[in-house]
PDB file of C-alpha atoms in Angstrom:
ATOM      1  CA  MET A   1      14.692   8.707  28.549  1.00  0.00           C
ATOM      2  CA  ALA A   2      14.396  10.963  31.621  1.00  0.00           C
ATOM      3  CA  LEU A   3      13.506  14.501  30.883  1.00  0.00           C
ATOM      4  CA  PRO A   4      16.129  17.163  31.969  1.00  0.00           C
ATOM      5  CA  PRO A   5      15.077  19.458  35.033  1.00  0.00           C
ATOM      6  CA  SER A   6      14.863  22.385  32.635  1.00  0.00           C
ATOM      7  CA  SER A   7      12.310  20.738  30.373  1.00  0.00           C
ATOM      8  CA  LYS A   8       9.198  22.931  29.948  1.00  0.00           C
ATOM      9  CA  TYR A   9       6.978  19.720  30.969  1.00  0.00           C
ATOM     10  CA  LEU A  10       8.726  19.728  34.232  1.00  0.00           C
ATOM     11  CA  GLN A  11       9.183  23.424  34.944  1.00  0.00           C
ATOM     12  CA  ARG A  12       5.631  24.526  33.716  1.00  0.00           C
ATOM     13  CA  SER A  13       3.821  21.328  34.398  1.00  0.00           C
ATOM     14  CA  GLY A  14       0.720  23.241  35.374  1.00  0.00           C
ATOM     15  CA  ASP A  15       0.458  25.166  32.172  1.00  0.00           C
ATOM     16  CA  PRO A  16      -2.289  24.120  29.848  1.00  0.00           C
ATOM     17  CA  VAL A  17      -1.727  22.213  26.840  1.00  0.00           C
ATOM     18  CA  ASP A  18      -2.421  24.130  23.575  1.00  0.00           C
ATOM     19  CA  ASP A  19      -3.052  22.966  20.068  1.00  0.00           C
ATOM     20  CA  VAL A  20       0.373  23.712  19.022  1.00  0.00           C
ATOM     21  CA  GLU A  21       1.741  21.318  21.571  1.00  0.00           C
ATOM     22  CA  ARG A  22      -0.749  18.656  20.676  1.00  0.00           C
ATOM     23  CA  GLU A  23       0.067  18.857  16.974  1.00  0.00           C
ATOM     24  CA  SER A  24       3.757  18.675  17.444  1.00  0.00           C
ATOM     25  CA  LEU A  25       3.650  15.645  19.527  1.00  0.00           C
ATOM     26  CA  THR A  26       0.967  13.952  17.165  1.00  0.00           C
ATOM     27  CA  GLN A  27       3.655  14.693  14.377  1.00  0.00           C
ATOM     28  CA  ARG A  28       6.342  13.054  16.524  1.00  0.00           C
ATOM     29  CA  LEU A  29       4.411  10.096  17.355  1.00  0.00           C
ATOM     30  CA  ASN A  30       3.272   9.685  13.607  1.00  0.00           C
ATOM     31  CA  ALA A  31       6.867   9.754  12.546  1.00  0.00           C
ATOM     32  CA  ALA A  32       8.029   7.306  15.329  1.00  0.00           C
ATOM     33  CA  PHE A  33       5.148   4.886  14.348  1.00  0.00           C
ATOM     34  CA  ALA A  34       5.980   5.284  10.617  1.00  0.00           C
ATOM     35  CA  ASP A  35       9.625   4.641  11.005  1.00  0.00           C
ATOM     36  CA  GLY A  36       8.825   1.477  13.291  1.00  0.00           C
ATOM     37  CA  ARG A  37      10.506   3.067  16.271  1.00  0.00           C
ATOM     38  CA  ILE A  38       7.336   2.547  18.450  1.00  0.00           C
ATOM     39  CA  THR A  39       4.727  -0.147  18.203  1.00  0.00           C
ATOM     40  CA  HIS A  40       1.020   0.401  17.365  1.00  0.00           C
ATOM     41  CA  ASP A  41       0.110  -0.089  21.172  1.00  0.00           C
ATOM     42  CA  GLU A  42       2.711   2.468  22.150  1.00  0.00           C
ATOM     43  CA  TYR A  43       1.487   4.836  19.454  1.00  0.00           C
ATOM     44  CA  ALA A  44      -2.123   4.474  20.490  1.00  0.00           C
ATOM     45  CA  GLU A  45      -1.426   4.990  24.062  1.00  0.00           C
ATOM     46  CA  GLY A  46       0.813   8.069  23.296  1.00  0.00           C
ATOM     47  CA  MET A  47      -2.018   9.428  21.147  1.00  0.00           C
ATOM     48  CA  ASP A  48      -4.693   8.884  23.894  1.00  0.00           C
ATOM     49  CA  THR A  49      -2.303  10.615  26.407  1.00  0.00           C
ATOM     50  CA  VAL A  50      -1.747  13.571  24.212  1.00  0.00           C
ATOM     51  CA  TYR A  51      -5.327  14.211  23.406  1.00  0.00           C
ATOM     52  CA  ALA A  52      -6.494  13.634  27.232  1.00  0.00           C
ATOM     53  CA  ALA A  53      -3.817  15.795  28.609  1.00  0.00           C
ATOM     54  CA  GLY A  54      -4.891  19.087  30.089  1.00  0.00           C
ATOM     55  CA  LYS A  55      -1.653  20.096  31.512  1.00  0.00           C
ATOM     56  CA  LEU A  56       2.109  20.041  30.159  1.00  0.00           C
ATOM     57  CA  GLY A  57       2.868  17.798  33.068  1.00  0.00           C
ATOM     58  CA  ASP A  58       0.406  15.219  32.010  1.00  0.00           C
ATOM     59  CA  LEU A  59       2.584  14.981  28.560  1.00  0.00           C
ATOM     60  CA  VAL A  60       5.690  13.627  30.497  1.00  0.00           C
ATOM     61  CA  PRO A  61       5.052   9.977  30.114  1.00  0.00           C
ATOM     62  CA  VAL A  62       4.553  10.427  26.384  1.00  0.00           C
ATOM     63  CA  ILE A  63       7.747  12.682  26.081  1.00  0.00           C
ATOM     64  CA  GLU A  64       9.978  10.223  28.005  1.00  0.00           C
ATOM     65  CA  ARG A  65       8.894   7.264  25.957  1.00  0.00           C
ATOM     66  CA  LEU A  66       9.135   8.996  22.524  1.00  0.00           C
ATOM     67  CA  PRO A  67      12.398   7.746  20.932  1.00  0.00           C
ATOM     68  CA  ALA A  68      14.730  10.146  19.059  1.00  0.00           C
ATOM     69  CA  ALA A  69      13.948  10.966  15.549  1.00  0.00           C
ATOM     70  CA  ALA A  70      15.827   8.662  13.134  1.00  0.00           C
ATOM     71  CA  ASP A  71      17.616  11.609  11.710  1.00  0.00           C
ATOM     72  CA  ASN A  72      18.454  13.874  14.502  1.00  0.00           C
ATOM     73  CA  THR A  73      20.339  16.392  12.748  1.00  0.00           C
ATOM     74  CA  PRO A  74      19.118  19.946  13.366  1.00  0.00           C
ATOM     75  CA  ALA A  75      17.615  21.699  10.596  1.00  0.00           C
ATOM     76  CA  ILE A  76      20.246  24.615  10.888  1.00  0.00           C
ATOM     77  CA  VAL A  77      22.960  22.136   9.937  1.00  0.00           C
ATOM     78  CA  GLN A  78      21.119  20.799   6.974  1.00  0.00           C
ATOM     79  CA  GLN A  79      20.455  24.347   5.352  1.00  0.00           C
ATOM     80  CA  GLY A  80      22.674  25.528   2.604  1.00  0.00           C
ATOM     81  CA  GLY A  81      24.495  22.155   1.741  1.00  0.00           C
ATOM     82  CA  VAL A  82      26.977  22.749   4.575  1.00  0.00           C
ATOM     83  CA  PRO A  83      28.325  19.423   5.829  1.00  0.00           C
ATOM     84  CA  ALA A  84      27.423  18.711   9.631  1.00  0.00           C
ATOM     85  CA  GLY A  85      30.376  20.206  11.792  1.00  0.00           C
ATOM     86  CA  ASN A  86      31.160  22.877   9.386  1.00  0.00           C
ATOM     87  CA  VAL A  87      30.360  26.478   9.933  1.00  0.00           C
ATOM     88  CA  SER A  88      30.605  27.261   6.047  1.00  0.00           C
ATOM     89  CA  GLN A  89      31.810  25.913   2.745  1.00  0.00           C
ATOM     90  CA  PRO A  90      35.587  26.213   2.337  1.00  0.00           C
ATOM     91  CA  ARG A  91      36.750  29.286   0.101  1.00  0.00           C
ATOM     92  CA  ASP A  92      39.340  29.652  -2.513  1.00  0.00           C
ATOM     93  CA  LEU A  93      41.764  32.154  -0.849  1.00  0.00           C
ATOM     94  CA  ALA A  94      44.141  32.325  -4.086  1.00  0.00           C
ATOM     95  CA  PRO A  95      42.470  35.441  -5.371  1.00  0.00           C
ATOM     96  CA  PHE A  96      42.859  37.153  -2.087  1.00  0.00           C
ATOM     97  CA  ALA A  97      46.375  36.211  -1.726  1.00  0.00           C
ATOM     98  CA  VAL A  98      47.264  37.549  -5.139  1.00  0.00           C
ATOM     99  CA  ALA A  99      45.592  40.587  -4.221  1.00  0.00           C
ATOM    100  CA  VAL A 100      47.283  41.247  -0.897  1.00  0.00           C
ATOM    101  CA  GLY A 101      50.630  40.486  -2.716  1.00  0.00           C
ATOM    102  CA  VAL A 102      50.169  42.922  -5.504  1.00  0.00           C
ATOM    103  CA  VAL A 103      48.992  45.673  -3.014  1.00  0.00           C
ATOM    104  CA  GLY A 104      52.074  44.765  -0.933  1.00  0.00           C
ATOM    105  CA  VAL A 105      54.332  45.329  -3.730  1.00  0.00           C
ATOM    106  CA  ALA A 106      52.770  48.393  -4.957  1.00  0.00           C
ATOM    107  CA  LEU A 107      53.066  49.802  -1.507  1.00  0.00           C
ATOM    108  CA  ILE A 108      56.879  48.876  -1.184  1.00  0.00           C
ATOM    109  CA  ALA A 109      57.435  50.446  -4.528  1.00  0.00           C
ATOM    110  CA  VAL A 110      55.524  53.709  -3.376  1.00  0.00           C
ATOM    111  CA  ILE A 111      57.596  53.889  -0.005  1.00  0.00           C
ATOM    112  CA  ALA A 112      60.853  53.263  -2.010  1.00  0.00           C
ATOM    113  CA  VAL A 113      60.204  56.143  -4.308  1.00  0.00           C
ATOM    114  CA  LEU A 114      59.170  58.516  -1.432  1.00  0.00           C
ATOM    115  CA  VAL A 115      62.349  57.557   0.460  1.00  0.00           C
ATOM    116  CA  ALA A 116      64.515  58.137  -2.694  1.00  0.00           C
ATOM    117  CA  VAL A 117      62.838  61.508  -3.403  1.00  0.00           C
ATOM    118  CA  LEU A 118      63.181  62.505   0.357  1.00  0.00           C
ATOM    119  CA  LEU A 119      66.872  61.633   0.612  1.00  0.00           C
ATOM    120  CA  PHE A 120      68.051  63.016  -2.549  1.00  0.00           C
TER     121      PHE A 120
END
């Protein structure tokens, strides 16, 4: 998979690799190996590259060969039990509809009484 031109590994290829970046890639490689998405040789080569890299650009081969996660659902979609593709849980609008109806009838009654008082 080729990286998009906006990738930080291409845009900031000369920036140094920090410990957070190494840990993140280590976790991704561990998960890919544990899930059987990469072979032992690919895992070992990726780990060697991650810990030998001095700049973000050195990590491009690892990122490009690293397969997508088995479950590629973003964490924000998984939160709160909302099914993927939905913004929120559907709501029961019946109580709201009843309240609007009651207020509407009361408003009409008040207007009718005011009209009757003003006309007579």
